XYZ file of C-alpha atoms in Angstrom:
120
model
C -21.334 12.673 -12.858
C -20.403 11.305 -9.435
C -18.883 13.442 -6.709
C -15.198 12.974 -5.952
C -14.380 12.157 -2.350
C -11.704 14.617 -1.144
C -8.216 13.234 -0.467
C -8.367 13.664 3.320
C -11.758 11.957 3.615
C -10.508 9.069 1.534
C -7.352 8.717 3.643
C -9.386 8.887 6.863
C -11.537 6.011 5.558
C -8.410 3.999 4.772
C -6.900 4.815 8.173
C -10.018 3.659 9.990
C -10.162 0.443 7.978
C -6.457 -0.240 8.522
C -6.493 0.533 12.261
C -9.597 -1.524 12.960
C -8.301 -4.465 10.949
C -11.368 -4.469 8.720
C -9.398 -5.250 5.576
C -7.608 -8.299 4.277
C -6.365 -10.451 7.132
C -2.893 -10.936 5.615
C -2.204 -7.206 5.178
C -2.214 -4.313 7.610
C -1.406 -0.638 7.299
C -1.488 2.606 9.225
C 0.058 6.039 9.491
C 3.807 6.142 10.083
C 3.341 9.142 12.396
C 0.012 9.872 14.076
C 0.936 13.581 14.019
C 1.148 13.580 10.184
C -1.807 15.874 9.464
C -1.417 15.422 5.696
C -1.606 11.625 6.122
C 1.162 11.170 3.562
C 3.468 8.530 5.051
C 2.197 5.066 5.865
C 3.608 1.730 6.999
C 2.280 -1.556 5.728
C 2.818 -5.201 6.586
C 2.273 -8.176 4.322
C 2.266 -11.794 5.475
C 3.840 -14.112 2.930
C 1.252 -16.251 1.142
C 0.958 -19.910 2.173
C 2.577 -22.608 0.043
C 5.143 -20.196 -1.388
C 8.784 -19.322 -0.718
C 7.421 -16.346 1.253
C 5.259 -18.446 3.616
C 5.544 -17.473 7.322
C 7.517 -14.328 6.485
C 6.498 -10.808 7.386
C 7.359 -8.020 4.958
C 7.325 -4.330 5.818
C 6.677 -1.561 3.314
C 6.593 2.216 3.387
C 3.890 3.927 1.361
C 3.749 7.586 0.405
C 0.505 9.201 -0.700
C 1.292 12.443 -2.475
C -1.046 15.410 -2.612
C -2.697 14.050 -5.787
C -3.682 10.723 -4.144
C -6.069 8.959 -4.865
C -5.935 10.252 -8.444
C -2.260 9.217 -8.551
C -1.039 5.952 -6.973
C 1.103 5.901 -3.843
C 4.813 5.133 -4.040
C 5.727 1.854 -2.374
C 9.092 0.824 -0.945
C 9.905 -2.468 0.748
C 11.802 -2.050 4.005
C 12.253 -5.822 4.208
C 14.427 -7.437 1.595
C 12.344 -9.355 -0.931
C 12.878 -10.891 -4.340
C 9.950 -9.931 -6.585
C 10.055 -8.940 -10.270
C 8.390 -5.587 -9.529
C 10.828 -4.615 -6.743
C 14.192 -2.951 -7.311
C 16.652 -5.152 -5.342
C 18.941 -2.192 -4.575
C 16.471 0.184 -2.949
C 13.254 -1.819 -2.432
C 11.169 0.546 -4.582
C 8.206 -1.021 -6.355
C 8.262 -0.249 -10.084
C 4.744 1.000 -10.847
C 5.033 -0.222 -14.443
C 5.586 -3.793 -13.220
C 2.589 -3.998 -10.880
C -0.770 -3.964 -12.707
C -2.752 -2.198 -9.965
C -0.257 0.690 -10.071
C 0.272 0.685 -13.841
C -3.496 0.832 -14.451
C -4.320 2.871 -11.367
C -7.964 3.744 -10.776
C -9.184 6.258 -8.243
C -11.158 3.464 -6.555
C -7.959 1.550 -5.749
C -6.597 1.809 -2.224
C -3.358 1.116 -0.399
C -4.920 -2.191 0.616
C -5.458 -3.006 -3.086
C -1.712 -2.562 -3.628
C -0.742 -4.641 -0.582
C -3.032 -7.481 -1.652
C -1.629 -7.468 -5.176
C 1.947 -7.451 -3.861
C 1.089 -10.477 -1.722
C -0.017 -12.522 -4.760
């Protein structure tokens, strides 16, 4: 049996990766408020993929990691208006049943995993 990394350690790893830009070059993310000791609320940015209707566009999302993260996926809401099958056009919420990485969430997945999949 492998040891489970505690939530805060996991989020600190993700914060460091996001702040240092060590992840995917077309996605970035970080804490919404640096004073958020629970590290629950995050902002993310996705650059539209080349050769698509989203090319050269920048999309902003809000991500919330509840107290059961990373065992339970974060909730994702687009701040920018976007037309994607997995996004509710009225409120920008991503339907977890419509996005495979959320529907089949694994503890190893990260917020970056979600941002990359949304970009596809």
